Amino acid sequence: MRTSRRIASTLLAVALAAVLSACGGAPQSALDPAGPFAERPDDLFQLVFWIAVVVFVLVQGLIIYAVVKFRQKPGDTALPVQTHGNTKLEIFWTVIPAVILAGIAVPTVRMVFDLDAEPDNALQVDVIGHRWWFEYRYPAQPEFGIDEEFATANEMIIPAATPVRLRMTSEESGSAEGAVIHSFWVPSLAGKQDLVPGKTTTMNIEANEPGRYLGQCAEYCGLSHANMRARVVALEDAGFDDWVALQQSPADDPEPGTLAAEGKALLFETKAGGNACVSCHAIRGAEQEVDGQLLQAAGQVGPDLTHLMSRREFAGAIFDLYERGPDGEFLLDQPNEDLLAQWLAQPVEMKPMQPEAGWGMPNLGLTDEEVEAITAYLITLD
Ligand code: CUA
């Protein structure tokens, strides 16, 4: 009695867990495709799944039938008829699965090549994996309004209903040396593809509708692998054109004498460990006179911050740059200054990183006043 009750409660718990896990929606599911490069593999999956269901029901049905029909009945004492192999049956159950597998192989292999073929009129985006964030470079493509290459991080912006060709690799501070393998995976838009140091891999993505598609690094790449998220935001054509125009423009310069201007100057100051913010980060158009020399913010190690606030998340897309409304929507008039300030003060405490090895943001030992000024500047970078 007690055992059966325990079994019943376990089954109930399992059923409850299954129901609850289905409740939260599935923002990151390959079973919820949102574009052609995810729909086709999903169609194939559906086909294979239903073939497997038929096989499962048939095999299990036969087993249950045999168990019930040929079980020992009261009074049965004689040994049942003993058989040793049945050539006809064995050929039958070898040939059938072979035919099914060969049948599935044809559309599978064809699709592997189809999905990798470069689409016509595709937007090209170069994806570079770093420890632990994704960099997106948009090379010059006049047909998409891009006259000069620019870079962004974490969030890839694409036009909806347009194929996008990704060329991907992995780098550490501009070189393949010391880099590790990452994997770019936005399940509702495409399959997974590795980013391999010293090699360029390709993948196509496309979103049918405007929207925000979630993904993450899918290849273990060290300490903050789980904190290396990917976002793809598909916009209407007009919205994409505006975004491209914004990204190509230089950063706004703060009014002299403001806290933001003070923050900007601080980015060029050498801090703890002999680094300045601009040794790692680029802010196109930002320059500062230091000791009679005009310096540019042109670091190439960390994310490009030129239009930081045009993004929604930072630090590998694990923290919100804006406060959120009741439905989880970003409130674009409320920058998340506290979180940004906390990040500047204690980066390694907020996201596990190894800056001493060159992976991630070091603690520059900023004072509270410095953090406040730099935050004031950063939130002007829209
Ligand atoms: Cu990058 Cu895991």
Coordinates of C-alpha atoms and ligand atoms in Angstrom, one line a residue:
M1 CA 0.0 0.0 0.0
R2 CA 2.7 2.4 1.0
T3 CA 4.8 1.6 -2.0
S4 CA 1.9 2.1 -4.4
R5 CA 1.2 5.5 -2.8
R6 CA 4.8 6.5 -3.2
I7 CA 4.7 5.5 -6.8
A8 CA 1.5 7.4 -7.3
S9 CA 3.0 10.6 -5.7
T10 CA 6.2 10.3 -7.8
L11 CA 4.1 10.0 -11.0
L12 CA 2.1 13.0 -10.0
A13 CA 5.2 15.0 -9.3
V14 CA 6.7 14.0 -12.7
A15 CA 3.4 14.9 -14.5
L16 CA 3.2 18.2 -12.6
A17 CA 6.8 19.1 -13.6
A18 CA 6.0 18.3 -17.2
V19 CA 2.9 20.5 -17.1
L20 CA 4.7 23.4 -15.4
S21 CA 7.7 23.3 -17.7
A22 CA 5.3 23.6 -20.6
C23 CA 3.6 26.7 -19.0
G24 CA 6.5 29.1 -19.1
G25 CA 6.4 29.4 -22.9
A26 CA 9.4 28.4 -24.9
P27 CA 11.3 31.4 -26.1
Q28 CA 14.3 29.3 -27.0
S29 CA 12.9 26.2 -28.7
A30 CA 13.8 24.5 -32.0
L31 CA 10.2 23.2 -32.0
D32 CA 8.9 26.7 -32.4
P33 CA 10.6 27.8 -35.7
A34 CA 10.3 31.4 -36.7
G35 CA 12.1 31.3 -40.1
P36 CA 12.7 29.1 -43.1
F37 CA 16.1 27.8 -41.9
A38 CA 14.5 26.5 -38.7
E39 CA 11.2 25.4 -40.3
R40 CA 12.8 22.9 -42.7
P41 CA 14.7 21.0 -40.0
D42 CA 11.6 21.1 -37.9
D43 CA 9.5 19.6 -40.7
L44 CA 12.0 16.8 -41.1
F45 CA 11.9 16.3 -37.3
Q46 CA 8.1 16.0 -37.4
L47 CA 8.3 13.4 -40.2
V48 CA 10.9 11.3 -38.3
F49 CA 9.0 11.8 -35.0
W50 CA 5.7 10.4 -36.4
I51 CA 7.5 7.5 -38.1
A52 CA 9.1 6.7 -34.7
V53 CA 5.7 7.0 -33.0
V54 CA 4.3 4.4 -35.4
V55 CA 7.2 2.1 -34.9
F56 CA 7.0 2.5 -31.1
V57 CA 3.3 1.7 -31.0
L58 CA 3.7 -1.3 -33.3
V59 CA 6.6 -2.8 -31.3
Q60 CA 5.2 -2.1 -27.9
G61 CA 1.7 -3.3 -29.0
L62 CA 3.3 -6.6 -30.2
I63 CA 5.2 -7.0 -26.9
I64 CA 2.1 -6.4 -24.8
Y65 CA 0.0 -8.7 -27.0
A66 CA 2.6 -11.5 -26.6
V67 CA 2.9 -11.0 -22.9
V68 CA -0.8 -11.1 -22.3
K69 CA -1.7 -13.8 -24.8
F70 CA 1.1 -16.2 -24.0
R71 CA 1.4 -15.7 -20.2
Q72 CA 1.4 -18.7 -18.0
K73 CA -2.2 -19.7 -17.2
P74 CA -3.3 -21.6 -14.1
G75 CA -2.5 -25.2 -14.5
D76 CA 0.2 -24.6 -17.2
T77 CA 3.1 -26.7 -16.1
A78 CA 4.6 -28.0 -19.4
L79 CA 7.5 -26.1 -21.0
P80 CA 6.2 -23.9 -24.0
V81 CA 7.4 -24.7 -27.5
Q82 CA 11.1 -23.7 -27.8
T83 CA 12.1 -21.9 -31.0
H84 CA 15.6 -20.9 -32.0
G85 CA 15.5 -18.2 -34.7
N86 CA 13.2 -17.5 -37.5
T87 CA 14.9 -16.5 -40.7
K88 CA 11.9 -15.0 -42.4
L89 CA 11.1 -12.8 -39.4
E90 CA 14.7 -11.8 -39.0
I91 CA 15.0 -10.7 -42.6
F92 CA 11.7 -8.8 -42.2
W93 CA 12.8 -6.8 -39.2
T94 CA 16.2 -6.0 -40.6
V95 CA 15.0 -4.9 -44.0
I96 CA 12.1 -2.7 -42.7
P97 CA 14.3 -0.4 -40.5
A98 CA 17.0 -0.3 -43.2
V99 CA 14.4 1.0 -45.7
I100 CA 13.1 3.5 -43.2
L101 CA 16.6 4.8 -42.5
A102 CA 17.5 5.0 -46.1
G103 CA 14.2 6.8 -46.8
I104 CA 15.0 9.4 -44.1
A105 CA 18.6 9.8 -45.3
V106 CA 17.5 11.2 -48.7
P107 CA 15.7 14.4 -47.4
T108 CA 18.3 14.7 -44.6
V109 CA 21.3 14.8 -46.8
R110 CA 19.6 17.1 -49.3
M111 CA 18.7 19.5 -46.5
V112 CA 22.2 19.6 -45.1
F113 CA 23.4 21.0 -48.4
D114 CA 20.3 23.2 -49.0
L115 CA 20.6 24.9 -45.6
D116 CA 24.3 25.7 -46.2
A117 CA 23.9 27.2 -49.7
E118 CA 24.4 30.9 -49.7
P119 CA 21.1 32.6 -50.4
D120 CA 20.7 35.3 -53.0
N121 CA 20.6 38.9 -51.8
A122 CA 21.5 38.0 -48.2
L123 CA 22.7 40.5 -45.6
Q124 CA 26.2 39.4 -44.4
V125 CA 27.1 39.6 -40.7
D126 CA 30.4 38.4 -39.3
V127 CA 30.0 36.7 -35.9
I128 CA 33.1 36.6 -33.7
G129 CA 33.1 34.6 -30.5
H130 CA 35.0 36.0 -27.5
R131 CA 35.2 34.8 -23.9
W132 CA 32.4 35.5 -23.1
W133 CA 30.3 37.5 -25.6
F134 CA 29.4 37.6 -29.2
E135 CA 30.6 40.4 -31.5
Y136 CA 28.8 41.2 -34.7
R137 CA 30.5 43.0 -37.5
Y138 CA 28.6 44.4 -40.4
P139 CA 30.9 44.7 -43.5
A140 CA 30.2 47.5 -46.0
Q141 CA 27.2 46.5 -48.1
P142 CA 25.7 49.5 -50.0
E143 CA 22.6 47.5 -50.9
F144 CA 21.8 47.4 -47.2
G145 CA 22.8 51.1 -46.6
I146 CA 26.1 50.0 -45.0
D147 CA 28.9 52.2 -46.5
E148 CA 31.5 51.5 -43.8
E149 CA 32.0 48.5 -41.5
F150 CA 30.7 48.8 -38.0
A151 CA 30.6 46.5 -35.0
T152 CA 28.1 45.8 -32.2
A153 CA 27.8 43.2 -29.5
N154 CA 25.4 40.7 -27.9
E155 CA 22.4 41.8 -30.1
M156 CA 22.4 41.1 -33.8
I157 CA 19.9 43.4 -35.6
I158 CA 18.6 42.0 -38.9
P159 CA 15.8 43.0 -41.3
A160 CA 12.8 40.7 -41.0
A161 CA 11.9 38.4 -44.0
T162 CA 15.5 38.7 -45.4
P163 CA 18.0 36.0 -45.4
V164 CA 21.2 36.7 -43.4
R165 CA 24.5 35.0 -44.1
L166 CA 26.6 34.5 -41.0
R167 CA 30.4 34.1 -41.4
M168 CA 31.7 33.0 -38.1
T169 CA 35.0 32.6 -36.2
S170 CA 36.4 32.7 -32.8
E171 CA 39.1 35.2 -31.7
E172 CA 40.8 36.5 -28.6
S173 CA 41.9 40.1 -28.8
G174 CA 42.0 40.0 -32.6
S175 CA 44.0 36.8 -33.0
A176 CA 43.0 33.1 -33.2
E177 CA 45.7 32.3 -30.7
G178 CA 44.3 31.4 -27.3
A179 CA 40.8 31.4 -28.6
V180 CA 38.4 28.5 -27.9
I181 CA 35.5 27.0 -29.8
H182 CA 32.0 28.6 -29.3
S183 CA 28.8 27.8 -30.9
F184 CA 26.1 30.2 -32.2
W185 CA 22.6 28.9 -31.5
V186 CA 19.3 30.8 -31.8
P187 CA 17.0 27.7 -31.9
S188 CA 13.9 29.4 -33.5
L189 CA 16.0 30.8 -36.4
A190 CA 18.5 28.0 -37.3
G191 CA 20.5 25.1 -36.1
K192 CA 23.8 25.3 -34.2
Q193 CA 27.1 26.1 -35.8
D194 CA 30.5 26.1 -34.2
L195 CA 32.8 29.2 -34.2
V196 CA 36.3 27.7 -34.6
P197 CA 39.5 29.7 -34.1
G198 CA 41.4 30.2 -37.3
K199 CA 38.6 29.0 -39.5
T200 CA 35.5 30.6 -41.0
T201 CA 32.2 28.7 -40.7
T202 CA 28.9 29.8 -42.3
M203 CA 25.2 29.6 -41.4
N204 CA 22.0 31.1 -42.7
I205 CA 19.3 32.6 -40.5
E206 CA 16.1 34.4 -41.4
A207 CA 13.2 35.6 -39.3
N208 CA 9.7 35.7 -40.9
E209 CA 8.4 38.4 -38.6
P210 CA 9.9 41.2 -36.6
G211 CA 10.8 40.0 -33.1
R212 CA 13.4 39.3 -30.5
Y213 CA 14.9 35.8 -30.7
L214 CA 16.8 34.3 -27.8
G215 CA 19.9 32.1 -28.1
Q216 CA 23.1 31.3 -26.4
C217 CA 26.6 29.9 -26.8
A218 CA 26.2 26.1 -27.2
E219 CA 29.7 24.9 -26.9
Y220 CA 31.4 24.8 -23.5
C221 CA 34.0 27.6 -23.6
G222 CA 35.1 28.0 -20.0
L223 CA 34.0 29.8 -16.9
S224 CA 31.2 32.0 -18.2
H225 CA 29.9 29.7 -21.0
A226 CA 26.4 29.9 -19.5
N227 CA 26.6 33.7 -19.4
M228 CA 27.3 34.0 -23.1
R229 CA 24.0 34.7 -24.6
A230 CA 23.0 35.6 -28.1
R231 CA 20.1 37.8 -29.2
V232 CA 18.8 38.3 -32.7
V233 CA 16.4 41.2 -33.2
A234 CA 14.5 41.3 -36.5
L235 CA 13.1 44.7 -37.5
E236 CA 10.8 46.0 -40.3
D237 CA 12.9 47.3 -43.2
A238 CA 12.5 50.9 -42.2
G239 CA 13.5 50.2 -38.6
F240 CA 16.6 48.3 -39.9
D241 CA 17.6 51.2 -42.1
D242 CA 17.3 53.6 -39.2
W243 CA 19.4 51.3 -37.0
V244 CA 22.1 51.1 -39.7
A245 CA 22.2 54.9 -40.1
L246 CA 22.5 55.2 -36.3
Q247 CA 25.3 52.6 -36.0
Q248 CA 27.3 54.3 -38.7
S249 CA 27.2 57.7 -37.0
P250 CA 29.8 58.6 -34.4
A251 CA 29.0 58.8 -30.7
D252 CA 27.4 62.0 -29.3
D253 CA 29.8 64.2 -27.5
P254 CA 28.6 65.3 -24.0
E255 CA 28.2 69.0 -23.1
P256 CA 31.4 70.3 -21.6
G257 CA 31.3 70.7 -17.8
T258 CA 28.7 68.0 -17.3
L259 CA 29.1 64.8 -15.2
A260 CA 28.9 62.9 -18.5
A261 CA 31.9 64.9 -19.9
E262 CA 33.8 64.1 -16.7
G263 CA 32.9 60.4 -17.2
K264 CA 34.1 60.5 -20.8
A265 CA 37.5 61.9 -19.7
L266 CA 37.8 59.2 -17.1
L267 CA 37.6 56.5 -19.8
F268 CA 41.0 57.7 -21.1
E269 CA 42.7 57.6 -17.7
T270 CA 45.0 54.8 -16.8
K271 CA 43.6 52.9 -13.8
A272 CA 44.4 49.9 -11.6
G273 CA 46.4 47.3 -13.6
G274 CA 47.7 49.9 -16.0
N275 CA 44.5 49.8 -18.2
A276 CA 42.2 52.5 -19.3
C277 CA 38.6 51.7 -20.4
V278 CA 39.5 52.7 -24.0
S279 CA 42.4 50.2 -24.0
C280 CA 39.7 47.6 -24.5
H281 CA 36.6 49.4 -25.8
A282 CA 36.0 51.5 -28.9
I283 CA 33.7 54.5 -29.0
R284 CA 33.8 55.8 -32.5
G285 CA 34.2 59.5 -32.6
A286 CA 35.1 59.9 -28.9
E287 CA 38.5 61.5 -28.5
Q288 CA 40.2 63.2 -25.6
E289 CA 43.3 65.3 -25.1
V290 CA 45.6 63.6 -22.6
D291 CA 49.0 65.1 -21.8
G292 CA 48.9 67.2 -25.0
Q293 CA 48.0 64.2 -27.2
L294 CA 44.7 63.6 -28.8
L295 CA 43.7 60.0 -28.1
Q296 CA 40.9 58.0 -29.7
A297 CA 38.7 55.4 -28.0
A298 CA 39.7 52.6 -30.3
G299 CA 40.2 49.5 -28.1
Q300 CA 39.5 46.2 -29.8
V301 CA 39.4 43.8 -26.9
G302 CA 35.9 44.4 -25.5
P303 CA 32.5 45.3 -27.0
D304 CA 32.2 48.4 -29.1
L305 CA 30.3 50.9 -27.0
T306 CA 29.6 53.6 -29.6
H307 CA 25.9 53.1 -29.5
L308 CA 25.7 51.0 -26.3
M309 CA 22.2 52.2 -25.3
S310 CA 20.8 51.2 -28.7
R311 CA 21.1 47.7 -27.2
R312 CA 18.8 46.2 -24.5
E313 CA 21.3 44.1 -22.6
F314 CA 25.0 44.0 -21.7
A315 CA 27.8 41.8 -20.5
G316 CA 27.0 38.8 -22.8
A317 CA 23.3 39.8 -22.7
I318 CA 22.9 38.6 -19.1
F319 CA 22.0 42.1 -17.7
D320 CA 19.2 44.5 -18.7
L321 CA 20.4 47.9 -19.9
Y322 CA 16.8 49.2 -19.3
E323 CA 14.2 48.7 -16.6
R324 CA 11.4 46.4 -17.5
G325 CA 7.7 47.0 -17.5
P326 CA 5.0 44.7 -16.1
D327 CA 5.0 42.5 -19.2
G328 CA 8.8 42.3 -19.3
E329 CA 9.0 44.9 -22.0
F330 CA 12.1 47.3 -21.9
L331 CA 11.3 50.8 -20.7
L332 CA 13.5 52.8 -23.1
D333 CA 13.2 56.0 -21.1
Q334 CA 14.6 54.3 -17.9
P335 CA 18.2 53.2 -18.3
N336 CA 19.3 50.7 -15.6
E337 CA 21.9 53.0 -14.2
D338 CA 22.3 51.1 -10.9
L339 CA 23.1 47.8 -12.7
L340 CA 25.6 49.5 -15.0
A341 CA 27.3 51.2 -12.1
Q342 CA 27.5 47.9 -10.2
W343 CA 29.1 46.3 -13.2
L344 CA 31.7 49.0 -13.5
A345 CA 32.5 48.7 -9.8
Q346 CA 32.5 44.9 -9.5
P347 CA 32.5 43.2 -12.9
V348 CA 34.0 39.9 -11.8
E349 CA 31.6 39.6 -8.9
M350 CA 28.7 40.0 -11.3
K351 CA 29.8 37.6 -14.0
P352 CA 32.5 35.0 -13.4
M353 CA 35.5 36.1 -15.6
Q354 CA 39.3 35.7 -15.6
P355 CA 40.6 39.2 -16.5
E356 CA 44.1 38.2 -15.3
A357 CA 44.2 35.8 -18.2
G358 CA 42.7 38.3 -20.5
W359 CA 39.2 37.0 -20.5
G360 CA 36.6 39.5 -19.4
M361 CA 36.5 42.9 -17.8
P362 CA 39.0 43.7 -15.0
N363 CA 38.1 45.6 -11.9
L364 CA 39.7 49.0 -12.5
G365 CA 39.4 50.1 -8.9
L366 CA 37.1 53.0 -9.7
T367 CA 35.9 55.2 -6.9
D368 CA 32.1 55.7 -6.4
E369 CA 32.4 59.2 -7.9
E370 CA 34.2 57.8 -10.9
V371 CA 31.6 55.1 -11.4
E372 CA 28.8 57.6 -11.2
A373 CA 30.5 59.9 -13.8
I374 CA 31.2 57.0 -16.2
T375 CA 27.7 55.7 -15.9
A376 CA 26.4 59.2 -16.7
Y377 CA 28.4 59.2 -19.9
L378 CA 27.6 55.6 -20.9
I379 CA 23.8 56.2 -20.8
T380 CA 24.3 59.1 -23.3
L381 CA 25.7 56.6 -25.9
D382 CA 22.4 55.9 -27.7
Ligands
CUA1 CU1 31.1 30.5 -25.7 CU2 30.3 28.6 -24.6

